[in-house]
Structures are given as structure tokens and as C-alpha cells.
XYZ file of C-alpha atoms in Angstrom:
639
model
C 9.062 -3.591 32.078
C 9.281 -2.464 28.424
C 7.843 0.935 27.550
C 7.517 0.428 23.790
C 4.892 -2.304 24.025
C 3.144 -3.326 20.850
C -0.180 -3.201 22.697
C 0.351 0.551 23.211
C 1.815 1.278 19.775
C -1.079 -0.374 17.938
C -3.237 2.618 19.020
C -1.146 5.023 16.904
C -3.598 7.404 15.134
C -2.657 6.866 11.492
C -3.871 9.430 8.943
C -5.059 7.460 5.919
C -6.504 10.157 3.629
C -6.465 13.964 3.298
C -8.860 16.033 1.152
C -8.814 19.854 1.132
C -12.092 21.751 0.796
C -12.700 23.653 -2.472
C -11.843 26.976 -0.784
C -8.791 25.499 0.977
C -9.991 26.599 4.436
C -10.754 23.128 5.780
C -9.286 19.654 5.399
C -11.313 16.479 5.645
C -9.116 13.619 6.743
C -9.402 10.049 7.995
C -7.774 8.501 11.046
C -7.339 4.784 11.682
C -7.540 3.459 15.234
C -8.017 -0.056 16.668
C -11.206 -1.471 18.170
C -10.478 -4.357 20.526
C -13.249 -5.888 22.622
C -13.935 -9.393 23.892
C -15.215 -10.509 20.495
C -13.771 -7.935 18.061
C -10.301 -7.016 16.859
C -10.277 -4.657 13.915
C -9.214 -1.235 12.728
C -11.818 1.493 12.392
C -11.513 4.692 10.385
C -13.386 7.918 11.142
C -13.757 11.353 9.572
C -12.211 14.520 10.977
C -12.027 18.164 9.930
C -9.090 20.494 10.434
C -9.707 24.231 10.263
C -7.207 26.555 8.588
C -5.517 28.682 9.878
C -6.513 27.871 13.484
C -5.478 24.203 13.298
C -8.559 23.206 15.296
C -9.504 19.543 14.788
C -13.139 18.390 14.879
C -14.220 14.749 14.770
C -17.207 14.322 12.437
C -18.118 10.643 12.814
C -18.111 8.165 15.692
C -19.167 4.603 16.426
C -18.055 0.978 16.152
C -17.932 1.075 12.358
C -15.758 2.818 9.742
C -16.422 6.053 7.843
C -13.902 6.905 5.142
C -13.282 8.197 1.596
C -14.607 11.745 2.148
C -15.412 13.792 -0.965
C -16.341 17.496 -0.875
C -19.338 18.811 -2.757
C -18.326 21.493 -5.278
C -19.824 24.218 -3.089
C -17.948 22.962 -0.005
C -21.122 22.546 2.091
C -21.293 18.731 2.204
C -19.110 15.652 2.381
C -20.064 12.392 0.752
C -18.329 9.362 2.248
C -18.362 5.593 2.553
C -19.685 4.036 5.778
C -19.835 0.445 7.050
C -22.437 1.063 9.755
C -24.926 -1.321 8.103
C -22.393 -4.154 7.854
C -21.354 -3.371 4.278
C -20.076 -0.231 2.563
C -22.813 2.289 1.715
C -22.834 5.905 0.516
C -23.707 8.605 3.031
C -23.441 12.404 3.313
C -22.940 14.905 6.118
C -22.881 18.692 6.375
C -19.383 20.129 6.687
C -20.713 22.114 9.642
C -21.487 18.827 11.431
C -24.647 17.061 12.528
C -26.158 13.705 11.620
C -25.256 12.001 8.381
C -27.828 10.479 6.044
C -27.957 7.598 3.604
C -27.660 8.286 -0.131
C -27.279 4.795 -1.596
C -26.987 1.187 -0.498
C -26.908 -2.105 -2.400
C -27.693 -5.344 -0.564
C -24.604 -7.480 0.210
C -22.493 -5.199 -1.980
C -19.793 -2.681 -1.126
C -19.909 0.776 -2.673
C -16.550 2.480 -3.294
C -14.950 5.569 -4.893
C -17.655 8.293 -4.778
C -17.214 11.226 -7.200
C -19.446 14.326 -7.343
C -20.658 15.738 -10.623
C -19.274 19.238 -11.163
C -22.661 20.840 -10.663
C -23.111 19.011 -7.335
C -26.440 17.405 -8.296
C -25.276 13.776 -8.640
C -22.766 11.364 -7.159
C -21.289 8.437 -9.053
C -19.590 5.465 -7.463
C -18.283 1.974 -8.159
C -19.985 -1.245 -7.074
C -20.437 -4.760 -8.444
C -23.814 -5.446 -9.988
C -26.256 -7.066 -7.543
C -26.507 -10.833 -7.849
C -29.230 -11.972 -10.167
C -32.199 -14.054 -9.028
C -30.616 -17.062 -10.721
C -27.327 -16.523 -8.895
C -29.184 -16.320 -5.600
C -31.101 -19.508 -6.427
C -27.945 -21.488 -7.198
C -26.290 -20.238 -4.007
C -29.220 -21.378 -1.891
C -29.392 -24.717 -3.709
C -25.640 -25.350 -3.342
C -25.522 -25.673 -7.129
C -22.998 -22.860 -7.603
C -19.941 -24.328 -9.335
C -17.923 -21.661 -11.104
C -15.255 -21.334 -13.751
C -11.885 -20.436 -12.220
C -10.863 -16.850 -12.946
C -14.401 -15.778 -13.787
C -15.969 -15.859 -10.328
C -14.923 -12.336 -9.293
C -17.667 -9.726 -9.538
C -16.789 -6.812 -11.828
C -17.359 -3.239 -10.673
C -19.465 -0.823 -12.688
C -20.185 2.907 -12.497
C -23.567 3.853 -11.036
C -25.200 7.218 -10.286
C -27.584 8.541 -7.641
C -28.966 12.091 -7.318
C -27.798 14.119 -4.341
C -30.464 15.273 -1.937
C -30.831 15.741 1.797
C -32.251 12.648 3.499
C -34.005 11.278 0.381
C -37.199 9.312 0.977
C -37.548 6.837 -0.551
C -33.922 6.057 -1.407
C -33.239 6.372 -5.128
C -32.248 3.239 -7.006
C -28.660 3.535 -8.284
C -28.595 3.772 -12.067
C -25.774 1.766 -13.698
C -23.854 3.425 -16.526
C -21.422 0.663 -17.516
C -22.157 -3.040 -17.815
C -20.360 -6.028 -16.292
C -18.565 -7.197 -19.447
C -15.485 -5.411 -18.016
C -14.241 -4.295 -14.594
C -14.051 -0.532 -13.968
C -10.970 0.465 -11.925
C -11.151 4.267 -11.720
C -13.225 7.067 -13.229
C -13.955 10.790 -13.369
C -16.914 12.810 -14.618
C -16.622 14.546 -17.956
C -16.749 18.292 -17.325
C -20.221 18.805 -18.778
C -21.703 15.901 -16.790
C -22.622 14.003 -19.960
C -20.609 10.906 -19.093
C -17.347 9.587 -17.723
C -13.708 8.921 -18.437
C -12.779 5.577 -16.917
C -10.178 2.842 -16.836
C -11.017 -0.849 -16.983
C -9.717 -4.373 -17.441
C -11.411 -7.669 -18.201
C -11.146 -8.885 -14.581
C -10.617 -7.455 -11.077
C -7.863 -10.044 -10.569
C -4.530 -8.319 -9.838
C -2.756 -10.190 -12.632
C -4.782 -8.353 -15.304
C -3.418 -4.836 -14.748
C -1.136 -4.935 -17.870
C -4.225 -4.907 -20.092
C -5.884 -1.879 -18.433
C -7.443 0.507 -20.962
C -8.849 4.047 -20.889
C -12.229 4.975 -22.362
C -15.085 7.454 -22.250
C -18.774 6.660 -22.113
C -21.833 8.861 -22.506
C -24.858 8.509 -20.248
C -26.934 7.988 -23.375
C -24.698 5.194 -24.667
C -24.235 1.541 -23.783
C -20.796 1.139 -25.376
C -17.566 2.927 -24.381
C -15.195 4.681 -26.743
C -11.725 3.311 -26.074
C -8.836 5.781 -26.113
C -5.999 3.300 -25.668
C -4.194 0.756 -23.494
C -2.514 2.360 -20.478
C -1.294 -0.787 -18.633
C -1.211 0.962 -15.284
C -1.521 0.240 -11.579
C -2.413 3.887 -10.929
C -5.456 3.795 -13.133
C -7.340 6.859 -11.850
C -8.055 9.269 -14.739
C -8.415 12.995 -14.077
C -10.445 15.208 -16.440
C -9.081 18.745 -16.789
C -11.176 21.636 -15.427
C -11.662 22.967 -18.972
C -13.032 19.568 -19.966
C -10.729 19.071 -22.938
C -8.214 16.539 -21.650
C -8.015 13.323 -19.640
C -4.795 12.779 -17.696
C -3.790 9.251 -16.786
C -0.679 7.406 -15.601
C 0.372 4.900 -18.271
C 3.213 2.404 -18.615
C 6.231 3.787 -20.422
C 6.788 0.991 -22.928
C 5.956 -2.661 -22.306
C 4.327 -3.159 -18.885
C 6.470 -4.716 -16.157
C 5.801 -5.386 -12.489
C 8.790 -3.185 -11.609
C 6.712 -0.476 -13.347
C 7.864 2.650 -15.137
C 5.274 5.205 -16.179
C 4.527 8.682 -17.466
C 1.534 10.950 -17.178
C -0.207 10.898 -20.564
C -2.791 13.419 -21.801
C -5.656 12.077 -23.905
C -7.859 14.678 -25.683
C -11.536 13.975 -25.015
C -12.143 14.333 -28.763
C -9.974 11.267 -29.448
C -6.992 13.028 -31.007
C -3.464 11.601 -30.460
C -2.247 11.454 -26.871
C 0.684 13.510 -25.531
C 3.273 11.969 -23.213
C 4.470 14.395 -20.543
C 8.020 14.729 -19.212
C 9.351 11.973 -17.003
C 9.462 12.350 -13.229
C 12.709 11.304 -11.494
C 11.552 7.852 -10.339
C 9.160 7.327 -13.273
C 6.411 6.173 -10.911
C 4.187 9.254 -10.536
C 0.971 9.170 -8.552
C -1.456 11.566 -10.193
C -3.267 13.906 -7.786
C -5.019 16.143 -10.310
C -5.044 19.433 -12.224
C -4.503 23.085 -11.417
C -7.723 25.150 -11.800
C -6.471 26.677 -15.077
C -5.736 23.246 -16.645
C -2.039 24.039 -17.230
C -0.382 22.012 -14.434
C -0.753 18.489 -13.095
C 0.327 17.668 -9.562
C 1.967 14.319 -8.843
C 3.631 12.699 -5.856
C 6.501 10.256 -6.009
C 8.878 8.294 -3.801
C 12.301 9.944 -3.532
C 14.814 7.669 -1.816
C 13.839 7.367 1.840
C 11.412 10.283 1.438
C 8.757 11.601 -0.922
C 8.319 14.599 -3.225
C 5.511 16.557 -4.857
C 5.965 17.863 -8.394
C 4.179 20.377 -10.574
C 4.129 18.798 -14.026
C 3.393 21.239 -16.875
C 0.748 20.077 -19.355
C 2.923 21.708 -22.043
C 5.458 18.880 -21.723
C 8.061 20.967 -19.900
C 10.224 19.525 -17.125
C 8.462 18.941 -13.775
C 9.561 21.170 -10.910
C 9.555 20.053 -7.259
C 7.405 21.668 -4.580
C 8.504 22.254 -1.020
C 7.116 19.782 1.509
C 7.995 17.535 4.436
C 10.867 15.110 3.795
C 8.371 12.259 4.036
C 4.598 12.253 3.554
C 1.796 9.810 2.867
C -0.963 10.419 1.880
C -1.331 13.560 -0.261
C -4.515 15.277 -1.413
C -5.548 17.914 -3.956
C -8.782 19.859 -3.544
C -11.195 21.078 -6.216
C -9.752 24.574 -5.829
C -6.167 23.458 -6.453
C -5.102 23.340 -2.798
C -2.508 20.721 -1.789
C -2.270 19.011 1.601
C -0.138 16.111 2.864
C 0.239 14.041 6.017
C 3.934 14.495 6.751
C 6.144 12.702 9.279
C 9.745 11.869 10.133
C 11.669 9.516 12.414
C 10.867 11.556 15.513
C 7.669 13.276 14.347
C 4.210 11.618 14.222
C 2.045 12.182 11.166
C 0.624 15.692 10.959
C -1.164 17.853 8.386
C 0.804 20.256 6.187
C -0.294 22.691 3.506
C 1.785 22.773 0.314
C 2.206 25.974 -1.713
C 1.318 25.034 -5.297
C 3.401 27.995 -6.501
C 6.583 26.644 -4.933
C 6.708 28.543 -1.639
C 7.462 26.935 1.725
C 5.092 24.367 3.189
C 3.249 25.135 6.432
C 2.206 23.015 9.407
C -1.559 22.955 9.982
C -2.325 20.551 12.805
C -0.997 17.551 14.712
C -3.196 14.833 16.159
C -2.659 14.128 19.863
C -1.198 10.725 20.644
C -3.440 8.452 22.758
C -3.308 8.651 26.550
C -1.684 5.215 26.785
C 1.139 6.163 24.409
C 4.570 5.127 25.739
C 6.268 7.753 27.882
C 9.714 6.867 26.578
C 12.361 8.319 24.281
C 12.577 7.224 20.679
C 15.729 5.501 19.456
C 18.231 7.307 17.255
C 17.845 6.677 13.527
C 19.896 7.902 10.585
C 20.165 7.422 6.835
C 23.230 5.448 5.786
C 24.986 4.987 2.420
C 27.402 2.264 1.393
C 28.876 0.687 -1.714
C 27.841 -2.767 -2.847
C 30.225 -5.395 -4.208
C 30.017 -3.943 -7.740
C 30.334 -0.313 -6.636
C 26.617 0.531 -6.772
C 25.620 2.993 -4.042
C 22.951 1.680 -1.667
C 20.909 3.599 0.871
C 19.257 2.385 4.047
C 18.160 3.357 7.539
C 20.102 2.419 10.678
C 18.400 2.514 14.064
C 20.521 2.322 17.206
C 19.729 0.507 20.454
C 17.716 2.704 22.798
C 20.579 2.566 25.298
C 23.640 3.034 23.105
C 27.280 3.508 24.035
C 29.741 4.717 21.409
C 32.316 2.062 20.578
C 30.245 -0.891 21.800
C 28.938 -3.522 19.365
C 25.351 -4.762 19.420
C 23.283 -7.545 17.885
C 22.062 -6.428 14.446
C 18.681 -7.248 12.909
C 18.521 -6.811 9.120
C 14.969 -6.077 7.911
C 14.158 -6.520 4.205
C 11.157 -4.788 2.618
C 8.602 -6.348 0.291
C 7.930 -5.699 -3.345
C 10.687 -6.149 -4.377
C 9.978 -2.568 -5.481
C 9.070 -1.438 -1.964
C 11.220 1.059 -0.081
C 12.027 1.987 3.505
C 11.311 5.639 4.242
C 11.559 8.234 6.984
C 8.365 7.209 8.760
C 7.713 7.870 12.448
C 9.583 5.269 14.493
C 6.596 4.788 16.810
C 4.348 3.742 13.915
C 3.576 0.033 14.474
C 3.332 -0.631 10.731
C 5.908 -2.853 9.091
C 7.126 -6.306 10.036
C 10.009 -5.167 12.230
C 8.931 -3.580 15.566
C 11.642 -0.908 15.460
C 11.121 0.640 18.904
C 10.719 -2.739 20.582
C 13.898 -4.014 18.947
C 15.798 -0.886 20.007
C 14.491 -1.182 23.561
C 15.731 -4.774 23.738
C 19.215 -3.650 22.718
C 19.239 -4.398 18.986
C 20.524 -2.235 16.175
C 18.525 -2.539 12.958
C 19.400 -2.070 9.307
C 16.593 -1.446 6.824
C 18.246 -1.559 3.418
C 16.889 -0.389 0.059
C 18.773 -2.767 -2.276
C 18.610 -2.698 -6.069
C 15.029 -3.281 -7.137
C 13.692 -0.714 -4.639
C 11.599 2.287 -5.655
C 12.739 5.862 -5.196
C 16.107 5.676 -6.968
C 15.108 5.795 -10.620
C 14.027 3.355 -13.275
C 17.425 1.689 -13.869
C 17.904 0.948 -10.159
C 14.363 -0.465 -9.821
C 14.891 -2.789 -12.786
C 18.409 -3.831 -11.723
C 17.263 -7.101 -10.115
C 15.582 -8.478 -13.234
C 16.541 -12.171 -13.621
C 18.660 -11.741 -10.496
C 16.578 -12.206 -7.343
C 18.965 -13.152 -4.571
C 22.008 -11.992 -6.541
C 22.979 -8.324 -6.585
C 20.203 -7.431 -4.135
C 21.497 -9.999 -1.617
C 25.050 -8.685 -2.006
C 23.763 -5.117 -1.515
C 22.270 -6.124 1.842
C 25.333 -8.047 2.981
C 27.578 -5.127 2.055
C 25.509 -2.983 4.432
C 25.959 -5.588 7.162
C 29.713 -5.611 6.540
C 29.803 -1.813 6.745
C 28.143 -1.856 10.173
C 30.439 -4.622 11.384
C 33.444 -2.598 10.183
C 32.131 0.447 12.081
C 31.971 -1.649 15.244
C 28.218 -1.151 15.663
C 27.195 -4.701 14.657
C 28.407 -7.786 16.505
C 29.261 -10.287 13.725
C 28.357 -13.200 16.022
C 24.830 -11.900 16.652
C 23.228 -11.178 13.308
C 19.600 -11.861 12.355
C 17.546 -11.302 9.203
C 13.818 -10.855 8.757
C 11.330 -9.721 6.128
C 7.806 -10.086 4.741
C 6.699 -11.097 1.224
C 9.703 -10.400 -1.017
C 11.478 -9.689 2.270
C 10.408 -13.198 3.257
C 11.928 -14.519 0.042
C 15.183 -12.703 0.784
C 15.253 -13.895 4.400
C 14.697 -17.518 3.376
C 17.187 -17.135 0.520
C 19.852 -15.503 2.709
C 20.004 -18.417 5.133
C 20.605 -20.783 2.183
C 23.556 -18.644 1.044
C 25.369 -17.801 4.274
C 25.792 -19.207 7.774
C 26.382 -15.744 9.265
C 22.851 -15.270 10.600
C 22.082 -16.680 14.040
C 18.300 -16.316 13.556
C 15.746 -15.590 10.852
C 12.113 -14.428 10.973
C 10.412 -15.146 7.665
C 6.994 -13.666 6.870
C 4.723 -14.745 3.986
C 7.744 -15.842 1.913
C 8.065 -16.837 -1.719
C 10.148 -19.993 -1.224
C 9.560 -21.853 -4.489
C 8.930 -19.804 -7.647
C 7.401 -22.692 -9.624
C 4.667 -23.583 -7.142
C 4.127 -19.866 -6.433
C 3.270 -19.313 -10.108
C 0.626 -22.030 -9.936
C -1.080 -20.954 -6.724
C -0.777 -17.157 -6.315
C -3.273 -14.622 -7.655
C -0.468 -13.049 -9.725
C 0.990 -15.913 -11.809
C 2.546 -13.405 -14.224
C 4.650 -11.725 -11.530
C 7.722 -13.954 -11.275
C 7.860 -14.782 -15.019
C 8.099 -11.029 -15.623
C 10.985 -10.641 -13.156
C 12.714 -13.872 -14.227
C 12.239 -13.165 -17.935
C 10.668 -16.558 -18.691
C 8.100 -19.107 -17.631
C 9.504 -22.072 -15.736
C 8.928 -24.391 -18.686
C 11.014 -22.026 -20.810
C 13.964 -21.608 -18.407
C 13.779 -24.181 -15.645
C 17.353 -23.494 -14.556
C 16.526 -19.874 -13.629
C 13.756 -21.089 -11.323
C 16.008 -23.728 -9.772
C 18.827 -21.245 -9.344
C 16.661 -18.712 -7.469
C 14.539 -21.056 -5.330
C 15.215 -21.009 -1.561
C 13.465 -24.375 -1.264
C 15.899 -26.065 -3.636
C 18.866 -24.729 -1.617
C 17.459 -25.685 1.774
C 20.196 -28.282 2.339
C 22.570 -25.378 3.098
C 20.533 -23.955 6.001
C 21.827 -24.004 9.578
C 19.949 -20.894 10.836
C 16.938 -21.308 13.174
C 13.903 -19.893 11.359
C 10.517 -18.622 12.515
C 7.966 -18.648 9.659
C 4.718 -16.635 9.903
C 1.857 -16.692 7.420
C -1.798 -15.731 7.110
C -4.091 -18.614 6.161
C -6.163 -16.380 3.832
C -3.142 -15.120 1.861
C -3.792 -15.401 -1.887
C -0.878 -13.156 -2.916
C 1.730 -15.519 -1.410
C -0.237 -18.646 -0.459
C 0.343 -20.432 2.839
C 1.771 -23.406 0.933
C 4.939 -21.360 0.320
C 5.627 -21.071 4.047
C 4.567 -24.667 4.713
C 6.990 -26.044 2.125
C 9.960 -24.283 3.646
C 8.931 -25.204 7.193
C 8.532 -28.883 6.287
C 11.956 -28.981 4.644
C 13.669 -27.279 7.595
C 11.936 -29.531 10.091
C 12.898 -32.692 8.217
C 16.503 -31.472 8.209
C 16.447 -30.945 11.961
C 16.787 -27.152 11.837
C 15.043 -25.375 14.756
C 11.914 -23.931 13.170
C 8.349 -22.909 13.907
C 5.467 -22.146 11.544
C 2.809 -19.874 13.019
C -0.420 -19.557 11.018
C -2.752 -16.582 11.517
C -6.471 -17.247 10.903
C -8.414 -14.913 8.569
C -5.286 -12.901 7.680
C -4.398 -12.123 4.094
C -1.040 -11.054 2.750
C -1.146 -7.965 4.973
C -2.654 -8.529 8.415
C -5.831 -6.596 9.172
C -6.572 -7.428 12.820
C -4.782 -5.528 15.625
C -4.367 -8.544 17.909
C -2.869 -10.618 15.108
C -0.412 -7.835 14.275
C 0.636 -7.531 17.918
C 0.963 -11.312 18.342
C 3.047 -11.729 15.202
C 5.485 -8.961 16.189
C 5.801 -10.239 19.765
C 6.792 -13.668 18.456
C 9.555 -11.999 16.475
C 10.957 -10.421 19.648
C 10.802 -13.746 21.500
C 12.490 -15.638 18.651
C 15.320 -13.145 18.348
C 15.881 -13.096 22.093
C 16.121 -16.896 22.058
C 18.917 -16.993 19.489
C 20.715 -13.645 19.841
C 20.994 -13.384 23.629
C 24.425 -14.123 25.066
């Protein structure tokens, strides 16, 4: 019987958010765990507190609903948070000392998100779409609700409620912005007179290149725009002294591969200042030091992650000591830094980071569930190799659980999404990711998780190196890693498989059109035809940006890089898996490739997962999809 069952691993307690208290003596954090009953299969998130320095962990919320996004009051006595106990997301509060929570704001049939306290602790602002009008409700009931494509998404606006203990009656949220634009992120101005916020014309993911930064006063109906920032990480941070708004903004023309700097915008509207570049040029802004002289950012660094102190003066950022890998990271109102760190053999745990550059310190580790596998983890190591053009590539090799030096094993190549994703030093028992690493190792497979050109964590030039070249240099990078493992004697060249999700699905479907070396392929949510993808996905600007042209401008580029148009070359049996609610890579992409393979007589299956989007959200669907991978590989790789 296998020990590393997916049914057991799905219960891994994943830390999803960390938020230090203003005095740095407590950490509010969130933990995700599955709920699986006869009629439910979903992940729930609940609030916990960790005490410093004792490391004692206290669970604050319970129940068959989720409580998440904790935010400390400025005095550290209360936590505001988002709860789904009513069936939709509402705003609640709880004392940091524990007890019952109470409702602060709710909007019928509408989810509240992103709570932010005013600096005096008297008000809380949040984001939510405007309630449907009486006319909208009438047309819905009458089935007379045709809509214009691209304009049906409800735009979020900033609203405010006063903070009080168990208010009766509940205050009506007061909107600050209108619905002529969609607010993405915001922060209070220091004096409480208004907000700095980022917005775009639509919540659709394809509109991020037009994101702009603005301020608005509570007494005004129109914002004052400070400039276009064209950013995914559109969460502005107002300095403690109130003079400056920090924001991550595209460095030059916006591209999906994304390169950015932290930019400082004076509240008074004076010219912005661009701060020094971070090594990967993809900083995630955490916030300011209490004296308004330093900004703290996190960033991917190869297979790990790094925190940086970024001087507001424009000087070079300097790294802070922390775990080799962490996600997430949090900065408290008092300037205290905390991360959830992990490594191949270490589950996620809480660590305190010294903002002055001293060594990091372990705070607390969550216990693994009682049903956690009582089995050793496989051996994993970081590997480097040279691609066909001499470019150095990094990846992660995991050995079979029972490994003998000098013996060769079947090798499963796993390709990440993005293409600007990256494989990192995450805990091997974490069930996240398409490839079930421990299950594969237990069944005797070696795995290679490569970070080919186009991946994050290796600098701007590396991340942009697959422009107009999907399936070219990146494919050769991966195959060079396979060749290196074959040359070492670890990989059996007769028993190779490839798998991946999203862009990894593209690469898996592309690879089997380019080589006959793979005995099996598992292809998840793949882009298989760039032209039809552009017309059906929610991000029609994505591939034209990578390919450098629309298909009507350079049809040959789309033909050249389409797995579907090279399907006549395929001999590899292929399992295709896709969620039927996927709008990022629509189900039609998987269906097209399946139909072509089937008509050619190639062994293939298409498994469709109800209700699942681009990333699966239901525990049973995740387990089922990964188990099918193991069965498919066993069918075609077993001797």
C-alpha cells in the first residue's frame, strides 16, 4: 500500500497569509485545510494567532466556512477580517484576546474584500461591487438581461464603515468611488481625508496594462490621477509621514513577462521618483519602515525567494536574511517582518525577519494532521545544466523514494505554467502543483522540474528570452536537462514522460509534436492553438504580446508555434485534463487537441472536471486529477 496517498496529502495545513501585530509580539495568520463531507468538497481558511517569543499557537475562528484576510487595528486590540459564514464574504471583527466575532458590514449577494483600517482606528474601508440596482434586479427576474460582452463584470469601489463593537443597527457602507472604473488596490491617506488607489476600466484580467494611480478626497466625487502604472501588483502604500505613495509600476512598455520598479509618487502631485531595480525586476511591495526611509519588497530568486530593504533615497536595495524559500510574507504597522518559510524537507513555518539585516528566527511550526503519511520524503536537489546555446538552466531533481546509485529510472519531466512561473524549494509533501512529487517518487519515478528561459527569478533578460519563441529555446532547455540526466545514468531513455499545466500544458503538447522520445504525456489545461485561444480566453492580449504580433499580422508565427497544427507528428499517448469552467485557457483548447489525437488513432483520454476553473478549487477534484496522472504514467512507463 502506498504511504504518500493524495487523500492524506490534501490535508496539508497551508499558511496563506501572515500579518504581524503593530507591536510585533503576535502574528495573525491564515491556514487552509480541506472540508470533505458527503455533499461538500472545498477548502476552508481559518484565523490563528502565534505568540512571540513563546511560539504558542491559538486558533481564533472555527466552523464550516472561511475566515481570512486579517487586519490589525492600529492599537493592536482587534482584528478585522473577511468571513463567508453567511454564504458570501462579509466584514467582521474579533478581539485579539479571543472571544466571539461580530459583524461590521455586509452587502446582499456581494463579496467584500481588502479591508484597511484608518490610521486612527475609527473606520474601516474595503472593496466591493456596487449593489445591483432595482432595474437590474427586475431584468434578472424577467429574464430580460442581455448584456454587452466585456461590460458585464461588476466594478469594485471603495466603501467605508465606522468601527464599533457589535453595532446595532449595522451601518450602511458609504461608497467613496463610483463604478465608472474598477478599483484594484488602495490605502488610506495618512490624515484620513481620502485614499490613494489604483484602478482600470474593467476587472477583466486583460486590462492590467492600463492600470492607473490616483488619489481621491472623501469630499470629492472625482479622483486626481497621478499616472499610468501598468502593473499587476497594483497595491499602493502611503508612507507613514503621509507625503509619498509607493507603487509597483511597469518599467517601460507593459508586457506579460513583466518588468517593474517601485515608484514614489508625492501626494502633492510633483514628479515621481523611480527607485533602484531589484535583481529580478518583479518586486512585491510589502510596505514602509516606520520612519518612511525604507520600503520592504519580496522577490523570487531562482528556486527560492528573497526580502530586500529598498531605500527611498534611490540607493541600491540590500538583501535581508531569511529562509531560502518563503511564501507569503507580511509587514506589520510597526515595521515588523514575518514570513512563512519552507524547504524540500521542512513544512511551512513562521519566521521573524530582522529588518536591520540580522539573522532570521523561527517562531512556530504548525503540527501536521494526524493522518499525515508516516513515511520518509524523497531526496531532492537543485541541478544546473547548459542548454544547446550555452545558457545556464536551473531545475529541481527528485529521486525515487527507493534509489540505488548507478541504476536508471523512469523520468517524469514536469513543466511549470506562466510561462513566467518558476519551480522553487517548496515542501515536497505539499500537494500543490500538477505533479504529485511524493507519489511519483514512491512509485519509482525520478522527476525533473526545469526552469527554462522565460521563468521568473533569473532576471529580466532571462524572463524575456522566450519572446516570439515559445517551443524553441525553452523546449531545448528542457530537453538538455533530460539529456543531462540520461548521461548521468539516472534517467532511463526508454521510459521518459512529460507533463504540465497551462503553459506547461502547451509545452507538453508541443513536445510530443517535436520528438518521439516521450513514452507518455499528461497535459493539463493546455494552450494548443494560439489563434483560437486569442478569440476565446479572457486574456486575448497575452499571446500577441509574447508572439510580437496579432495572428492577422503574422500568421506564420502562429502556425509555427501551434501544437495543433503539428499534431500529425505525434506518436505519444496523451492524457488531457481540463476544468469546464476555465476562462483563462478554455476547455475548447483541450478538446481540439484530444479530437485530433483521437482521429489519428493515438491513445488519448480527455477528462473534464465540473465547476473547475484554470486552477482547481475542490479537494476531491485535485486528488482525482493527480491520481489519473499516476495511473496513466504507470500504464505507459511500466516495464
